[in-house]
PDB file of C-alpha atoms in Angstrom:
ATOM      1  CA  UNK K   1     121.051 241.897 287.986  1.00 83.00           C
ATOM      2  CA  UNK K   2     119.814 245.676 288.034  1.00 80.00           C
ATOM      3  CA  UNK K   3     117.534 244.953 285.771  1.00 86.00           C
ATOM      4  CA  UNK K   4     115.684 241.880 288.030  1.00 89.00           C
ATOM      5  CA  UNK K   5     116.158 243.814 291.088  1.00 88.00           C
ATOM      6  CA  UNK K   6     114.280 246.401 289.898  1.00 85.00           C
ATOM      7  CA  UNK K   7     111.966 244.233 287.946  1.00 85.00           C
ATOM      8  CA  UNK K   8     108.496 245.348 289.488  1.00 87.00           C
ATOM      9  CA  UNK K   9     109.308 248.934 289.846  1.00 84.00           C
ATOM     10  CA  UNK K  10     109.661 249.483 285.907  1.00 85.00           C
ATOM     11  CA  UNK K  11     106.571 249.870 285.498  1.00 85.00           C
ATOM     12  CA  UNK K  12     105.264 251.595 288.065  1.00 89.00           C
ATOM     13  CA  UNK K  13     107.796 254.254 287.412  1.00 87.00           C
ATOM     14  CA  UNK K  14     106.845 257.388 284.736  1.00 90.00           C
ATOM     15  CA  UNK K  15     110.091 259.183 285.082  1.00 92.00           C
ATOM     16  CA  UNK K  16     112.466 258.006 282.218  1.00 92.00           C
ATOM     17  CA  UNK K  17     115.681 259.820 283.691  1.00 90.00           C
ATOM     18  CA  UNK K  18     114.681 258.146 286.499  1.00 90.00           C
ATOM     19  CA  UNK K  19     115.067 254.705 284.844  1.00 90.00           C
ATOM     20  CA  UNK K  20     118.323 255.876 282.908  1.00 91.00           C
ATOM     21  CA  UNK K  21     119.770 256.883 286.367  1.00 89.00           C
ATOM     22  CA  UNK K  22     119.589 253.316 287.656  1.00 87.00           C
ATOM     23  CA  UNK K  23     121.782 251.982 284.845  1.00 90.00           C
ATOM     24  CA  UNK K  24     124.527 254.766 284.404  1.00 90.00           C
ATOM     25  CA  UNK K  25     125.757 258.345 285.524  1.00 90.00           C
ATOM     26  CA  UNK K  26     124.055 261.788 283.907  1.00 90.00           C
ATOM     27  CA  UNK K  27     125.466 265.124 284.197  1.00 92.00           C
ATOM     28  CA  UNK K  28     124.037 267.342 287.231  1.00 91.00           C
ATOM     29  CA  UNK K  29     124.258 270.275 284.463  1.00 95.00           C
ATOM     30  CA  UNK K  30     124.541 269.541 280.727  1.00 95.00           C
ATOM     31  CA  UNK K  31     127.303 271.594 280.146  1.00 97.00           C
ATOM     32  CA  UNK K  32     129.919 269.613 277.713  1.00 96.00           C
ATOM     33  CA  UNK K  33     132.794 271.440 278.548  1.00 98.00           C
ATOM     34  CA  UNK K  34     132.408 271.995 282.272  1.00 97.00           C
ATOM     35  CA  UNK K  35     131.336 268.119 282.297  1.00 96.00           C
ATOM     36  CA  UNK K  36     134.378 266.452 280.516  1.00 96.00           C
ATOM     37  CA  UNK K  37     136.830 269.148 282.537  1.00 96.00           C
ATOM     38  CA  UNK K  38     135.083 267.504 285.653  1.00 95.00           C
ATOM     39  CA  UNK K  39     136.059 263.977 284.852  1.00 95.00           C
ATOM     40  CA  UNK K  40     139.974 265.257 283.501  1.00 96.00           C
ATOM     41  CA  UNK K  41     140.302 266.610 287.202  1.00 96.00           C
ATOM     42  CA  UNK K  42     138.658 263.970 289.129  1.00 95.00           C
ATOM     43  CA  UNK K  43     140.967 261.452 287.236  1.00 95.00           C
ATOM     44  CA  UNK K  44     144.089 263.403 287.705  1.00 97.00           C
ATOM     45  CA  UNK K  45     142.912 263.572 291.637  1.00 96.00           C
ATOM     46  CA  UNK K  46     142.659 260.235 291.709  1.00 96.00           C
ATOM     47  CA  UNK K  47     145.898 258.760 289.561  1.00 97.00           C
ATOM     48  CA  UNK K  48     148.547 260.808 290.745  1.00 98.00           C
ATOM     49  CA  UNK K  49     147.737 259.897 294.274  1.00 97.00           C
ATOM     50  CA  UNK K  50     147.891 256.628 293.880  1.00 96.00           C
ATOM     51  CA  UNK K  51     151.406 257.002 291.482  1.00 96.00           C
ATOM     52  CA  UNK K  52     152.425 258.525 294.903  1.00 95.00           C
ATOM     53  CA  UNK K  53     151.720 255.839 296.758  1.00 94.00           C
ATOM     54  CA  UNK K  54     152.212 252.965 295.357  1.00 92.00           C
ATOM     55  CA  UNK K  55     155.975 255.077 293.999  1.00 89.00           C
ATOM     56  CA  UNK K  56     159.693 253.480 295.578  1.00 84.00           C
ATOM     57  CA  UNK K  57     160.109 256.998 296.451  1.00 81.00           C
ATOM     58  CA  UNK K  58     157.088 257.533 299.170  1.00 82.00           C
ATOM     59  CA  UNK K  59     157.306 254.542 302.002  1.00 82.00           C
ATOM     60  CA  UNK K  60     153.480 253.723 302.663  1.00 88.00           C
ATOM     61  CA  UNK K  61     153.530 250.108 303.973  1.00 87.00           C
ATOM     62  CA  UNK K  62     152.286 248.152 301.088  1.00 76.00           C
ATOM     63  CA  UNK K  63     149.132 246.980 303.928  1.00 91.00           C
ATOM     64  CA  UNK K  64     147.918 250.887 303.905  1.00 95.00           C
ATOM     65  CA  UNK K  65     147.607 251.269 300.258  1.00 94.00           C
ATOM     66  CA  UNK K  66     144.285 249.669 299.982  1.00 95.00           C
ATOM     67  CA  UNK K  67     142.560 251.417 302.555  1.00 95.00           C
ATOM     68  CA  UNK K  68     144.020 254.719 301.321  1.00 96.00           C
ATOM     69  CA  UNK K  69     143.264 254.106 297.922  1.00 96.00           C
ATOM     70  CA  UNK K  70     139.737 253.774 299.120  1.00 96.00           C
ATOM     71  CA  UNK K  71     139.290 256.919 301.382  1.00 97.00           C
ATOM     72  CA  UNK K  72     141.178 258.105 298.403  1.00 96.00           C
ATOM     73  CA  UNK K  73     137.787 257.482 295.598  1.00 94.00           C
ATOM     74  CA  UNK K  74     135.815 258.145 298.576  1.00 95.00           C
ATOM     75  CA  UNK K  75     137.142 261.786 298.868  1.00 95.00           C
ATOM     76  CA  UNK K  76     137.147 261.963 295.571  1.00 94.00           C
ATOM     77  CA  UNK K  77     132.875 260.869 295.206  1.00 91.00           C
ATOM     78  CA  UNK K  78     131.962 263.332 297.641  1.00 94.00           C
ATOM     79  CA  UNK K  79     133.742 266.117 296.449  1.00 93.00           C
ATOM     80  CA  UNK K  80     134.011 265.936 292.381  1.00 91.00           C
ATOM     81  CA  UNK K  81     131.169 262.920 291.811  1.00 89.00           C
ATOM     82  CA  UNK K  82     128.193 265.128 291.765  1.00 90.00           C
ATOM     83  CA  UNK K  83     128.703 266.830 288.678  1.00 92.00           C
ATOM     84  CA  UNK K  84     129.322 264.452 286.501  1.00 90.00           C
ATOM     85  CA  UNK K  85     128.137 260.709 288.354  1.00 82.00           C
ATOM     86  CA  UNK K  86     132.094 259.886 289.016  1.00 76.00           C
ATOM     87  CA  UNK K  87     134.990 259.644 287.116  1.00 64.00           C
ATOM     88  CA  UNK K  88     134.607 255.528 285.611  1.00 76.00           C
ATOM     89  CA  UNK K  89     133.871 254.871 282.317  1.00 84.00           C
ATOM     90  CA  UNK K  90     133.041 251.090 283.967  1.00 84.00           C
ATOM     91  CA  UNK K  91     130.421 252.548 285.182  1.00 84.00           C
ATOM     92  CA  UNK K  92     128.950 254.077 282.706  1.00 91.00           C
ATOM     93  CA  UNK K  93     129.223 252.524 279.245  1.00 92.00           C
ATOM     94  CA  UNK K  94     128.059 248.628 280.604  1.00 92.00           C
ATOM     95  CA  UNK K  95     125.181 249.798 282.009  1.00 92.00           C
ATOM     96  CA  UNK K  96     123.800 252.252 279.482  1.00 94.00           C
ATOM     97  CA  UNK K  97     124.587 249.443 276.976  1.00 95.00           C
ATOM     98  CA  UNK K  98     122.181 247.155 279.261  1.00 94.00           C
ATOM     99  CA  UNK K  99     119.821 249.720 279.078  1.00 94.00           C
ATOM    100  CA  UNK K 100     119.742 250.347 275.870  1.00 96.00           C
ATOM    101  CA  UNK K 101     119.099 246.466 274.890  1.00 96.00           C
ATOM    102  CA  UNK K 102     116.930 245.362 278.065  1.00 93.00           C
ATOM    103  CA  UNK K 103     113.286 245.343 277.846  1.00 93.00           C
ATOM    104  CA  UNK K 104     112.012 248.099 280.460  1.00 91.00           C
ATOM    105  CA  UNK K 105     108.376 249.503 280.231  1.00 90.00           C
ATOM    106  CA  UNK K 106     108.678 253.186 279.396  1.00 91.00           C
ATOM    107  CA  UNK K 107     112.402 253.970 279.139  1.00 92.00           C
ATOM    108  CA  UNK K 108     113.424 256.515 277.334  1.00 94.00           C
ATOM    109  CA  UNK K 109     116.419 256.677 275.332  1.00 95.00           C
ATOM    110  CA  UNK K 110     120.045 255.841 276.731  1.00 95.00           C
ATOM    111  CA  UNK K 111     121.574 259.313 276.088  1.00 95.00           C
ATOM    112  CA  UNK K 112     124.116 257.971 273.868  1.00 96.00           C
ATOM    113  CA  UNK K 113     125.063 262.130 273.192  1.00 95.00           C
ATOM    114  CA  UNK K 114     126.635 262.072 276.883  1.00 95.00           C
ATOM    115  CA  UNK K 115     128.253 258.831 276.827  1.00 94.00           C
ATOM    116  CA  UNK K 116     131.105 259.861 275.517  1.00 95.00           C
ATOM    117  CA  UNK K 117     131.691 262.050 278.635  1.00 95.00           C
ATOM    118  CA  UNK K 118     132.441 259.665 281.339  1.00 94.00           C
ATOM    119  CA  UNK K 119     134.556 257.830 278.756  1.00 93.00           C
ATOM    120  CA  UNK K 120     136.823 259.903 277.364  1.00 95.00           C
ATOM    121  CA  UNK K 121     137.343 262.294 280.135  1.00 95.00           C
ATOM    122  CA  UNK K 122     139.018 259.261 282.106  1.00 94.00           C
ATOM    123  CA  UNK K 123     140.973 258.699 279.688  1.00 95.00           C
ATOM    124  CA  UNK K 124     142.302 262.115 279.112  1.00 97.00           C
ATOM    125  CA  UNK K 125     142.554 262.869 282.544  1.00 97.00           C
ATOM    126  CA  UNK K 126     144.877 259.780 283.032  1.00 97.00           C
ATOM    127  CA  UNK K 127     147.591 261.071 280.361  1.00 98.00           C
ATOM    128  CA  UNK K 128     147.520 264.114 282.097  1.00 99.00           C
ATOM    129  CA  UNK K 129     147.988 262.660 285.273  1.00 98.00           C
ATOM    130  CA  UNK K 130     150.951 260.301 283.408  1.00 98.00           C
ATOM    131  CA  UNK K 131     152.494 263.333 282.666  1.00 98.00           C
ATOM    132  CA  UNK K 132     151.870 265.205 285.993  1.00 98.00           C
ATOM    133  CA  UNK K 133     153.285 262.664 287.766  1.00 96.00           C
ATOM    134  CA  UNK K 134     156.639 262.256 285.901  1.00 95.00           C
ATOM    135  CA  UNK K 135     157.018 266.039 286.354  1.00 96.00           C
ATOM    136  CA  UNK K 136     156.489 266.259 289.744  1.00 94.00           C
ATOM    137  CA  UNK K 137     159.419 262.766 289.770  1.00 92.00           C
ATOM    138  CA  UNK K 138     156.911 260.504 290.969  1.00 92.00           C
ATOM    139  CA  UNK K 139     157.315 258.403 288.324  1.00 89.00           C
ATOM    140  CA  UNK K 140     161.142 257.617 287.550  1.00 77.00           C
TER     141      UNK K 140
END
């Protein structure tokens, strides 16, 4: 769908980050460490929240969670999401798959060296956040 919507621009466009940005997240800074500690903490932001609210122990009325769940990954975007293109390995691997395989005039490569980035710090940050939680006796 990204690819069609964009159809006539792809060539008209020189800039092959440019093209790569459309399709999946890029580091602000290449800095590997400072970029998977980024996606860690934004995870842990966002999953022990969310162990708190959806917990027996906190009584949010299950109507509310939604919405704060979303102002939740909103806060969450504008505060940690410019770094490192925000914290979902979703949104990430797909799309730099479908740009590595579509045909689009120009493109560069799909930065397969950063992938891992956005999909392992997720993942990390969610054990952590498992294990933050239980401490803290969110989880019982």
């Amino acid at each position: 769908m990204v690819w069609l919507a964009f159809l006539s621009n792809w060539e008209l466009v020189e800039d092959k980050g440019a093209k790569l940005g459309i399709f999946c997240t890029a580091p602000a800074v290449r800095n590997t460490p400072a970029n998977l500690l980024c996606e860690i903490i934004a995870t842990i932001m966002l999953i022990v929240p969310v162990f708190a609210l959806t917990s027996k122990a906190v009584a949010v009325p299950a109507g509310k969670v939604p919405y704060m769940v979303g102002i939740l990954i909103w806060g969450i975007g504008l505060s940690l999401g410019g770094p490192t293109g925000y914290a979902n390995p979703a949104r990430d691997l797909g799309p730099r798959i479908a740009h590595a395989i579509l045909p689009i005039a120009g493109k560069g490569g799909s930065d397969w060296g950063y992938a891992w980035i956005p999909r392992e710090g997720p993942f990390i940050g969610g054990v952590y956040a498992y294990y933050i939680a239980l401490a803290a006796g969110i989880l019982k």
